[in-house]
mmCIF file of C-alpha atoms and ligand atoms in Angstrom:
data_model
loop_
_atom_site.group_PDB
_atom_site.id
_atom_site.type_symbol
_atom_site.label_atom_id
_atom_site.label_comp_id
_atom_site.label_asym_id
_atom_site.label_seq_id
_atom_site.Cartn_x
_atom_site.Cartn_y
_atom_site.Cartn_z
ATOM 1 C CA MET A 142 22.461 1.342 0.935
ATOM 2 C CA GLU A 143 21.674 -1.067 3.767
ATOM 3 C CA LYS A 144 23.831 1.044 6.038
ATOM 4 C CA TYR A 145 21.284 3.842 5.921
ATOM 5 C CA ARG A 146 18.939 3.948 8.834
ATOM 6 C CA VAL A 147 15.993 6.044 9.861
ATOM 7 C CA ILE A 148 16.734 8.025 12.989
ATOM 8 C CA GLU A 149 13.753 9.328 14.944
ATOM 9 C CA ILE A 150 14.296 12.846 16.207
ATOM 10 C CA GLN A 151 10.775 14.014 17.099
ATOM 11 C CA ARG A 152 11.935 17.396 18.221
ATOM 12 C CA ASN A 153 9.895 20.555 18.090
ATOM 13 C CA VAL A 154 11.495 23.015 15.675
ATOM 14 C CA TYR A 155 11.131 25.760 18.260
ATOM 15 C CA ALA A 156 12.883 23.694 20.952
ATOM 16 C CA LYS A 157 16.274 25.292 20.330
ATOM 17 C CA ASN A 158 14.809 28.773 20.602
ATOM 18 C CA ASP A 159 12.990 27.750 23.784
ATOM 19 C CA GLU A 160 16.343 26.728 25.312
ATOM 20 C CA GLU A 161 17.851 30.110 24.400
ATOM 21 C CA ALA A 162 14.791 31.839 25.859
ATOM 22 C CA ALA A 163 15.222 29.981 29.141
ATOM 23 C CA LYS A 164 18.813 31.296 29.306
ATOM 24 C CA VAL A 165 17.646 34.865 28.742
ATOM 25 C CA ARG A 166 15.100 34.455 31.536
ATOM 26 C CA GLU A 167 17.721 33.052 33.879
ATOM 27 C CA LYS A 168 20.088 35.938 33.199
ATOM 28 C CA THR A 169 17.498 38.698 33.557
ATOM 29 C CA ARG A 170 16.256 37.068 36.755
ATOM 30 C CA GLU A 171 19.787 37.128 38.185
ATOM 31 C CA GLU A 172 20.337 40.733 37.161
ATOM 32 C CA ASN A 173 16.907 41.830 38.431
ATOM 33 C CA VAL A 174 15.977 43.128 35.014
ATOM 34 C CA PHE A 175 12.330 42.841 33.957
ATOM 35 C CA LEU A 176 12.004 42.265 30.210
ATOM 36 C CA LEU A 177 8.746 43.161 28.469
ATOM 37 C CA ASN A 178 8.158 41.945 24.920
ATOM 38 C CA LEU A 179 5.792 44.366 23.179
ATOM 39 C CA MET A 180 4.146 43.166 19.977
ATOM 40 C CA SER A 181 1.586 44.516 17.511
ATOM 41 C CA SER A 182 0.876 45.155 13.849
ATOM 42 C CA PRO A 183 2.816 48.051 12.303
ATOM 43 C CA GLY A 184 1.364 51.402 13.324
ATOM 44 C CA SER A 185 -0.711 50.198 16.285
ATOM 45 C CA GLY A 186 1.111 52.627 18.529
ATOM 46 C CA LYS A 187 3.982 50.711 20.163
ATOM 47 C CA THR A 188 6.381 53.653 20.077
ATOM 48 C CA THR A 189 3.780 56.206 21.145
ATOM 49 C CA THR A 190 2.657 53.960 24.016
ATOM 50 C CA LEU A 191 6.283 53.488 25.070
ATOM 51 C CA VAL A 192 6.878 57.236 25.211
ATOM 52 C CA GLN A 193 3.788 57.608 27.444
ATOM 53 C CA THR A 194 4.892 54.694 29.595
ATOM 54 C CA ILE A 195 8.471 55.926 30.038
ATOM 55 C CA THR A 196 7.306 59.413 30.927
ATOM 56 C CA ARG A 197 5.130 58.060 33.734
ATOM 57 C CA MET A 198 7.547 55.433 35.036
ATOM 58 C CA LYS A 199 11.016 56.914 34.707
ATOM 59 C CA GLU A 200 10.935 58.424 38.194
ATOM 60 C CA ASP A 201 10.553 54.989 39.766
ATOM 61 C CA PHE A 202 12.400 52.695 37.360
ATOM 62 C CA LYS A 203 15.568 52.779 35.278
ATOM 63 C CA ILE A 204 14.364 51.980 31.765
ATOM 64 C CA GLY A 205 16.024 50.679 28.601
ATOM 65 C CA ILE A 206 14.458 50.103 25.191
ATOM 66 C CA ILE A 207 15.460 47.705 22.423
ATOM 67 C CA GLU A 208 14.030 48.864 19.090
ATOM 68 C CA ALA A 209 13.619 46.093 16.554
ATOM 69 C CA ASP A 210 10.784 47.315 14.406
ATOM 70 C CA ILE A 211 11.647 47.698 10.751
ATOM 71 C CA ASP A 212 12.514 51.227 9.697
ATOM 72 C CA SER A 213 12.587 52.396 13.244
ATOM 73 C CA ASP A 214 15.737 54.505 13.477
ATOM 74 C CA VAL A 215 13.063 57.142 13.759
ATOM 75 C CA ASP A 216 11.534 55.293 16.710
ATOM 76 C CA ALA A 217 14.892 55.040 18.501
ATOM 77 C CA ASN A 218 15.235 58.774 18.043
ATOM 78 C CA THR A 219 11.767 59.478 19.415
ATOM 79 C CA ILE A 220 12.402 57.256 22.423
ATOM 80 C CA SER A 221 15.823 58.722 23.196
ATOM 81 C CA LYS A 222 14.167 62.123 23.703
ATOM 82 C CA THR A 223 12.451 60.731 26.805
ATOM 83 C CA GLY A 224 15.850 60.167 28.386
ATOM 84 C CA ALA A 225 15.553 56.368 28.365
ATOM 85 C CA LYS A 226 18.517 54.304 27.254
ATOM 86 C CA VAL A 227 17.806 52.986 23.762
ATOM 87 C CA ILE A 228 19.458 50.864 21.109
ATOM 88 C CA GLN A 229 18.443 50.003 17.583
ATOM 89 C CA LEU A 230 18.651 46.362 16.491
ATOM 90 C CA HIS A 231 19.104 45.728 12.807
ATOM 91 C CA THR A 232 17.031 42.663 12.126
ATOM 92 C CA GLY A 233 17.761 42.543 8.394
ATOM 93 C CA GLY A 234 14.159 42.243 7.301
ATOM 94 C CA MET A 235 13.377 39.405 9.705
ATOM 95 C CA CYS A 236 9.724 39.296 10.609
ATOM 96 C CA HIS A 237 10.245 38.427 14.274
ATOM 97 C CA LEU A 238 12.848 38.483 17.024
ATOM 98 C CA ASP A 239 14.093 35.212 18.439
ATOM 99 C CA ALA A 240 15.720 34.591 21.788
ATOM 100 C CA SER A 241 19.302 34.765 20.565
ATOM 101 C CA MET A 242 18.739 38.140 18.867
ATOM 102 C CA THR A 243 17.109 39.332 22.072
ATOM 103 C CA SER A 244 20.102 38.140 24.040
ATOM 104 C CA GLN A 245 22.452 40.100 21.764
ATOM 105 C CA GLY A 246 20.210 43.136 22.156
ATOM 106 C CA LEU A 247 20.395 42.886 25.941
ATOM 107 C CA ASP A 248 24.205 42.655 25.791
ATOM 108 C CA THR A 249 24.473 45.670 23.513
ATOM 109 C CA LEU A 250 22.133 47.705 25.709
ATOM 110 C CA GLU A 251 24.160 46.757 28.810
ATOM 111 C CA THR A 252 21.269 45.988 31.090
ATOM 112 C CA ASN A 253 23.111 45.960 34.392
ATOM 113 C CA GLY A 254 21.461 48.490 36.688
ATOM 114 C CA LEU A 255 18.259 48.723 34.645
ATOM 115 C CA ASP A 256 14.907 47.705 36.196
ATOM 116 C CA LEU A 257 12.824 47.511 33.037
ATOM 117 C CA VAL A 258 13.771 46.706 29.463
ATOM 118 C CA VAL A 259 11.153 46.835 26.726
ATOM 119 C CA LEU A 260 11.612 45.083 23.439
ATOM 120 C CA GLU A 261 9.674 46.781 20.639
ATOM 121 C CA ASN A 262 9.233 43.681 18.489
ATOM 122 C CA VAL A 263 8.839 43.699 14.708
ATOM 123 C CA GLY A 264 5.351 44.819 13.636
ATOM 124 C CA ASN A 265 3.623 41.506 12.946
ATOM 125 C CA LEU A 266 0.908 39.501 14.707
ATOM 126 C CA VAL A 267 1.914 36.089 13.356
ATOM 127 C CA CYS A 268 5.598 35.130 13.650
ATOM 128 C CA PRO A 269 6.485 36.768 16.987
ATOM 129 C CA ALA A 270 3.812 34.595 18.613
ATOM 130 C CA SER A 271 5.823 31.450 17.828
ATOM 131 C CA PHE A 272 9.178 32.699 19.087
ATOM 132 C CA ASP A 273 9.682 33.028 22.820
ATOM 133 C CA THR A 274 12.125 35.922 23.314
ATOM 134 C CA GLY A 275 12.778 35.043 26.935
ATOM 135 C CA ALA A 276 10.738 38.012 28.138
ATOM 136 C CA SER A 277 9.438 38.119 31.716
ATOM 137 C CA LYS A 278 6.017 39.119 30.354
ATOM 138 C CA ASN A 279 4.487 39.523 26.908
ATOM 139 C CA ALA A 280 2.116 42.272 25.858
ATOM 140 C CA MET A 281 0.395 43.162 22.612
ATOM 141 C CA ILE A 282 -1.334 46.227 21.280
ATOM 142 C CA LEU A 283 -4.462 46.113 19.158
ATOM 143 C CA SER A 284 -5.559 49.498 17.880
ATOM 144 C CA VAL A 285 -9.119 50.523 17.120
ATOM 145 C CA PRO A 286 -8.660 51.070 13.340
ATOM 146 C CA GLU A 287 -7.452 47.476 12.935
ATOM 147 C CA GLY A 288 -10.885 46.061 13.723
ATOM 148 C CA ASP A 289 -12.438 43.968 16.465
ATOM 149 C CA ASP A 290 -12.114 40.659 14.598
ATOM 150 C CA LYS A 291 -8.342 40.362 15.169
ATOM 151 C CA PRO A 292 -8.617 37.827 18.034
ATOM 152 C CA LEU A 293 -10.418 35.515 15.607
ATOM 153 C CA LYS A 294 -7.746 35.971 12.938
ATOM 154 C CA TYR A 295 -4.651 35.782 15.145
ATOM 155 C CA PRO A 296 -5.665 33.482 18.035
ATOM 156 C CA LYS A 297 -2.118 32.377 18.850
ATOM 157 C CA MET A 298 -0.937 35.902 19.658
ATOM 158 C CA PHE A 299 -3.910 36.497 21.961
ATOM 159 C CA ARG A 300 -3.232 33.160 23.660
ATOM 160 C CA ILE A 301 0.413 33.802 24.530
ATOM 161 C CA VAL A 302 0.281 37.382 25.851
ATOM 162 C CA ASP A 303 -0.158 38.389 29.493
ATOM 163 C CA ALA A 304 -1.604 41.787 28.648
ATOM 164 C CA LEU A 305 -3.620 43.279 25.810
ATOM 165 C CA ILE A 306 -3.550 47.029 25.269
ATOM 166 C CA ILE A 307 -6.426 48.342 23.169
ATOM 167 C CA ASN A 308 -5.007 51.587 21.786
ATOM 168 C CA LYS A 309 -6.480 54.624 20.000
ATOM 169 C CA ILE A 310 -9.743 54.592 21.960
ATOM 170 C CA ASP A 311 -9.934 58.340 21.189
ATOM 171 C CA ALA A 312 -10.909 57.179 17.687
ATOM 172 C CA LEU A 313 -13.737 54.857 18.778
ATOM 173 C CA ASP A 314 -16.403 57.172 17.372
ATOM 174 C CA TYR A 315 -15.007 56.896 13.868
ATOM 175 C CA PHE A 316 -14.695 53.145 13.637
ATOM 176 C CA ASP A 317 -17.045 50.228 13.882
ATOM 177 C CA PHE A 318 -15.121 48.670 16.760
ATOM 178 C CA ASP A 319 -16.862 46.776 19.537
ATOM 179 C CA ILE A 320 -14.605 46.906 22.601
ATOM 180 C CA GLU A 321 -16.757 44.496 24.595
ATOM 181 C CA ALA A 322 -16.635 41.954 21.757
ATOM 182 C CA VAL A 323 -12.822 42.163 21.717
ATOM 183 C CA LYS A 324 -12.659 41.647 25.478
ATOM 184 C CA GLU A 325 -14.946 38.650 25.228
ATOM 185 C CA ARG A 326 -13.037 37.097 22.310
ATOM 186 C CA ALA A 327 -9.676 37.649 23.997
ATOM 187 C CA LYS A 328 -10.890 36.175 27.298
ATOM 188 C CA ALA A 329 -12.283 33.137 25.503
ATOM 189 C CA LEU A 330 -8.797 32.460 24.087
ATOM 190 C CA ASN A 331 -6.939 33.405 27.247
ATOM 191 C CA PRO A 332 -8.922 33.639 30.505
ATOM 192 C CA ASN A 333 -6.008 35.242 32.425
ATOM 193 C CA ILE A 334 -5.348 38.062 29.956
ATOM 194 C CA GLU A 335 -5.252 41.601 31.419
ATOM 195 C CA ILE A 336 -6.913 44.182 29.193
ATOM 196 C CA PHE A 337 -6.117 47.930 29.130
ATOM 197 C CA PRO A 338 -8.085 50.259 26.838
ATOM 198 C CA ILE A 339 -5.919 53.357 26.317
ATOM 199 C CA SER A 340 -5.262 56.340 24.112
ATOM 200 C CA ALA A 341 -1.552 56.881 23.717
ATOM 201 C CA ARG A 342 -2.473 60.214 22.149
ATOM 202 C CA THR A 343 -4.522 61.691 25.011
ATOM 203 C CA GLY A 344 -3.040 59.553 27.803
ATOM 204 C CA GLU A 345 -6.428 58.159 28.814
ATOM 205 C CA GLY A 346 -6.121 54.773 30.511
ATOM 206 C CA VAL A 347 -2.319 54.738 30.350
ATOM 207 C CA GLN A 348 -1.884 54.993 34.128
ATOM 208 C CA ALA A 349 -3.754 51.706 34.740
ATOM 209 C CA TRP A 350 -1.384 49.996 32.318
ATOM 210 C CA CYS A 351 1.653 51.539 34.051
ATOM 211 C CA ASP A 352 0.354 50.468 37.470
ATOM 212 C CA TRP A 353 0.011 46.881 36.281
ATOM 213 C CA LEU A 354 3.469 46.952 34.690
ATOM 214 C CA GLY A 355 5.017 48.451 37.825
ATOM 215 C CA LYS A 356 3.529 45.655 39.893
ATOM 216 C CA GLN A 357 4.940 43.007 37.539
ATOM 217 C CA ILE A 358 8.404 44.570 37.696
ATOM 218 C CA LYS A 359 8.379 44.626 41.490
ATOM 219 C CA THR A 360 7.240 41.006 41.674
ATOM 220 C CA TRP A 361 9.935 39.917 39.204
ATOM 221 C CA ASN A 362 12.665 41.866 40.931
ATOM 222 C CA GLY A 363 11.590 40.523 44.288
ATOM 223 C CA ALA A 364 11.034 43.945 45.837
ATOM 224 C CA MET B 1229 9.667 36.017 5.243
ATOM 225 C CA HIS B 1230 10.456 33.833 8.193
ATOM 226 C CA GLU B 1231 10.670 30.458 6.478
ATOM 227 C CA LEU B 1232 14.329 30.902 5.465
ATOM 228 C CA GLY B 1233 15.378 31.763 9.022
ATOM 229 C CA ILE B 1234 13.469 28.770 10.331
ATOM 230 C CA VAL B 1235 15.007 26.339 7.849
ATOM 231 C CA ILE B 1236 18.527 27.625 8.577
ATOM 232 C CA ASN B 1237 17.789 27.013 12.247
ATOM 233 C CA ILE B 1238 16.576 23.473 11.510
ATOM 234 C CA VAL B 1239 19.750 22.760 9.514
ATOM 235 C CA GLU B 1240 21.856 23.887 12.499
ATOM 236 C CA GLN B 1241 19.902 21.611 14.800
ATOM 237 C CA ILE B 1242 20.418 18.621 12.476
ATOM 238 C CA GLU B 1243 24.142 19.349 12.141
ATOM 239 C CA ASP B 1244 24.449 19.442 15.933
ATOM 240 C CA PHE B 1245 22.585 16.179 16.191
ATOM 241 C CA ALA B 1246 24.763 14.568 13.504
ATOM 242 C CA LYS B 1247 27.968 15.621 15.267
ATOM 243 C CA LYS B 1248 26.807 14.320 18.622
ATOM 244 C CA ASN B 1249 25.802 10.993 17.097
ATOM 245 C CA SER B 1250 28.825 10.669 14.781
ATOM 246 C CA LEU B 1251 26.720 10.560 11.641
ATOM 247 C CA THR B 1252 28.749 11.134 8.489
ATOM 248 C CA LYS B 1253 26.137 11.365 5.797
ATOM 249 C CA ILE B 1254 22.517 12.412 5.727
ATOM 250 C CA ASP B 1255 20.221 11.368 2.944
ATOM 251 C CA LYS B 1256 16.825 12.701 3.865
ATOM 252 C CA LEU B 1257 15.060 15.013 6.305
ATOM 253 C CA VAL B 1258 11.446 14.505 7.337
ATOM 254 C CA LEU B 1259 9.450 17.377 8.847
ATOM 255 C CA GLU B 1260 5.958 17.292 10.308
ATOM 256 C CA ILE B 1261 3.895 20.420 9.777
ATOM 257 C CA GLY B 1262 0.461 20.866 11.294
ATOM 258 C CA GLU B 1263 -2.303 22.183 9.078
ATOM 259 C CA LEU B 1264 -2.820 25.034 11.546
ATOM 260 C CA SER B 1265 0.800 25.904 12.327
ATOM 261 C CA SER B 1266 1.837 29.315 11.013
ATOM 262 C CA VAL B 1267 4.233 27.718 8.538
ATOM 263 C CA VAL B 1268 3.594 27.338 4.815
ATOM 264 C CA PRO B 1269 4.977 23.984 3.532
ATOM 265 C CA LYS B 1270 5.446 25.350 0.021
ATOM 266 C CA TYR B 1271 7.662 28.181 1.290
ATOM 267 C CA ILE B 1272 9.728 25.702 3.294
ATOM 268 C CA GLU B 1273 10.283 23.659 0.142
ATOM 269 C CA ASP B 1274 11.175 26.779 -1.838
ATOM 270 C CA VAL B 1275 13.852 28.015 0.560
ATOM 271 C CA TYR B 1276 15.251 24.563 1.396
ATOM 272 C CA PRO B 1277 17.933 24.438 -1.351
ATOM 273 C CA MET B 1278 19.187 27.876 -0.302
ATOM 274 C CA ALA B 1279 19.302 26.987 3.379
ATOM 275 C CA VAL B 1280 21.204 23.712 2.945
ATOM 276 C CA GLU B 1281 23.824 25.033 0.545
ATOM 277 C CA GLN B 1282 27.321 24.176 1.813
ATOM 278 C CA THR B 1283 26.018 22.365 4.867
ATOM 279 C CA MET B 1284 25.886 18.676 5.738
ATOM 280 C CA LEU B 1285 22.382 18.650 4.305
ATOM 281 C CA GLN B 1286 23.418 19.923 0.900
ATOM 282 C CA ASP B 1287 22.441 16.787 -1.034
ATOM 283 C CA THR B 1288 19.479 15.702 1.051
ATOM 284 C CA THR B 1289 15.887 15.358 0.014
ATOM 285 C CA LEU B 1290 13.172 16.994 2.054
ATOM 286 C CA GLN B 1291 9.911 15.284 2.900
ATOM 287 C CA ILE B 1292 7.068 17.162 4.549
ATOM 288 C CA ILE B 1293 4.249 15.325 6.277
ATOM 289 C CA ILE B 1294 1.168 17.459 6.737
ATOM 290 C CA VAL B 1295 -0.612 16.757 10.018
ATOM 291 C CA PRO B 1296 -4.363 17.339 9.677
ATOM 292 C CA ALA B 1297 -6.117 19.243 12.433
ATOM 293 C CA ARG B 1298 -8.152 17.281 14.979
ATOM 294 C CA VAL B 1299 -10.665 18.714 17.370
ATOM 295 C CA LEU B 1300 -11.898 17.013 20.531
ATOM 296 C CA CYS B 1301 -15.277 17.705 22.088
ATOM 297 C CA LYS B 1302 -14.669 17.712 25.823
ATOM 298 C CA ASP B 1303 -18.361 17.082 26.505
ATOM 299 C CA CYS B 1304 -18.967 13.880 24.551
ATOM 300 C CA HIS B 1305 -15.358 12.951 23.610
ATOM 301 C CA THR B 1306 -16.035 12.925 19.881
ATOM 302 C CA VAL B 1307 -12.975 13.666 17.750
ATOM 303 C CA PHE B 1308 -13.500 15.337 14.388
ATOM 304 C CA ASN B 1309 -11.452 16.919 11.592
ATOM 305 C CA ASP B 1310 -13.557 19.754 10.343
ATOM 306 C CA ILE B 1311 -12.078 22.819 11.991
ATOM 307 C CA THR B 1312 -14.596 25.109 10.352
ATOM 308 C CA ASN B 1313 -17.216 23.648 12.683
ATOM 309 C CA LYS B 1314 -17.913 26.034 15.533
ATOM 310 C CA CYS B 1315 -19.559 23.278 17.578
ATOM 311 C CA CYS B 1316 -19.440 19.520 18.019
ATOM 312 C CA PRO B 1317 -21.096 17.686 15.086
ATOM 313 C CA LYS B 1318 -22.472 15.077 17.495
ATOM 314 C CA CYS B 1319 -23.744 16.952 20.568
ATOM 315 C CA ASN B 1320 -23.517 20.598 19.362
ATOM 316 C CA GLY B 1321 -21.302 21.379 22.377
ATOM 317 C CA HIS B 1322 -18.913 24.342 22.350
ATOM 318 C CA ASN B 1323 -16.365 22.889 24.736
ATOM 319 C CA LEU B 1324 -13.832 22.149 21.997
ATOM 320 C CA LYS B 1325 -10.102 21.619 22.151
ATOM 321 C CA LEU B 1326 -7.587 21.464 19.324
ATOM 322 C CA VAL B 1327 -5.597 18.259 19.895
ATOM 323 C CA ARG B 1328 -3.573 18.120 16.686
ATOM 324 C CA GLY B 1329 -2.635 20.374 13.815
ATOM 325 C CA GLN B 1330 -0.354 23.014 15.324
ATOM 326 C CA GLU B 1331 2.838 20.976 15.426
ATOM 327 C CA PHE B 1332 6.060 21.808 13.673
ATOM 328 C CA ASN B 1333 8.509 18.962 14.285
ATOM 329 C CA ILE B 1334 11.732 17.524 12.970
ATOM 330 C CA LYS B 1335 10.401 13.982 12.712
ATOM 331 C CA GLU B 1336 13.354 11.951 11.518
ATOM 332 C CA ILE B 1337 16.399 11.785 9.296
ATOM 333 C CA VAL B 1338 17.744 9.006 7.130
ATOM 334 C CA ALA B 1339 21.491 8.811 7.663
ATOM 335 C CA TYR B 1340 24.547 6.717 8.334
HETATM 336 N N1 GDP C 131 -5.565 58.722 17.210
HETATM 337 C C1 GDP C 131 -4.532 58.085 17.762
HETATM 338 N N2 GDP C 131 -3.388 57.899 17.064
HETATM 339 C C2 GDP C 131 -2.369 57.256 17.666
HETATM 340 C C3 GDP C 131 -2.463 56.769 18.992
HETATM 341 N N3 GDP C 131 -1.296 56.138 19.290
HETATM 342 C C4 GDP C 131 -0.508 56.253 18.203
HETATM 343 N N4 GDP C 131 -1.144 56.931 17.206
HETATM 344 C C5 GDP C 131 -0.617 57.266 15.874
HETATM 345 O O1 GDP C 131 -0.434 56.066 15.127
HETATM 346 C C6 GDP C 131 0.720 56.139 14.306
HETATM 347 C C7 GDP C 131 1.660 54.974 14.577
HETATM 348 O O2 GDP C 131 2.130 55.043 15.908
HETATM 349 P P1 GDP C 131 3.499 54.364 16.375
HETATM 350 O O3 GDP C 131 3.599 54.590 17.829
HETATM 351 O O4 GDP C 131 4.617 54.825 15.531
HETATM 352 O O5 GDP C 131 3.177 52.841 16.051
HETATM 353 P P2 GDP C 131 4.184 51.574 16.006
HETATM 354 O O6 GDP C 131 4.510 51.340 14.577
HETATM 355 O O7 GDP C 131 3.395 50.446 16.587
HETATM 356 O O8 GDP C 131 5.369 51.924 16.843
HETATM 357 C C8 GDP C 131 1.349 57.490 14.596
HETATM 358 O O9 GDP C 131 0.940 58.394 13.605
HETATM 359 C C9 GDP C 131 0.774 57.869 15.935
HETATM 360 O O10 GDP C 131 0.695 59.253 16.122
HETATM 361 C C10 GDP C 131 -3.698 56.981 19.709
HETATM 362 O O11 GDP C 131 -3.895 56.594 20.865
HETATM 363 N N5 GDP C 131 -4.684 57.637 19.047
HETATM 364 MG MG1 MG C 132 7.408 51.825 16.371
HETATM 365 ZN ZN1 ZN C 133 -19.784 16.703 21.580
#
């Protein structure tokens, strides 16, 4: 019994994932591939927004999509119709993607030659916020029907993203959703956050989002 | 359910650590979980036996230390625990910063 000793480790549980994420970032940097991690609750409009985004950007950028959302064979199908390269990850009911799954996804997609890869993360506003995927930038979608109190309920997600897309603004008239309040709450959590109100249905506001994304890709790829 | 995936990951990290430090037997694992981290201690305890099965940690006990949240007022430097307060209990300031309560750490192991 006296041989037992207490060994201090004091290591953050996420440290291992953070190391993997750094490797992903190093690799995508070398290959000049910009990786966007797109997160939201289920049904906020990730797939619809992606279709809009691809349609507007495919002339200028070679695009690949990694689908990880649960039950999204359908999504992969929808995306493939745009002509973008797409693969479906089977996450086995996991509620988030981590960096090593992302790395496998990138290998399967074969990213060489692509300018932009988007990861459609699992629909969830909690877990993905704790797991760095190694993305160049992180974005989230909040849709109007979900309510304007989400920044108060899921502060971590709003803190870690670079961009917030407010989707389904075509439905503003039908919901009690205060866009200015959301902007204010998001900025209070994250002063540098970029905010894009859009309708993935009508296309309103989507170009501003694509312009921002295009600029990020060019900066990352050193063009 | 992400607790199982997280615990499996922790077990891998401990096994790595044990190998590197030539530890042959582990008796106990101590985790620190902040009151405001997105992890539920009860779920961690529930999935622990499953996650350690047939690993070096198979016969270990798990101890979880809950770290209470602490908020600092950047105006008057008061530190308080009540996170439901929207302002500083002393000066009513709103310039608040969470200084503890979000951690999720592998604190220590008992081993030889
Ligand atoms: N009214 C409206 N509906 C939308 C908009 N964007 C997406 N939807 C609908 O919301 C549902 C979920 O969209 P989807 O893109 O599959 O969401 P995902 O689960 O986040 O990928 C679908 O029925 C879409 O047609 C929008 O801007 N306005
Ligand atoms: Mg989808
Ligand atoms: Zn104060």
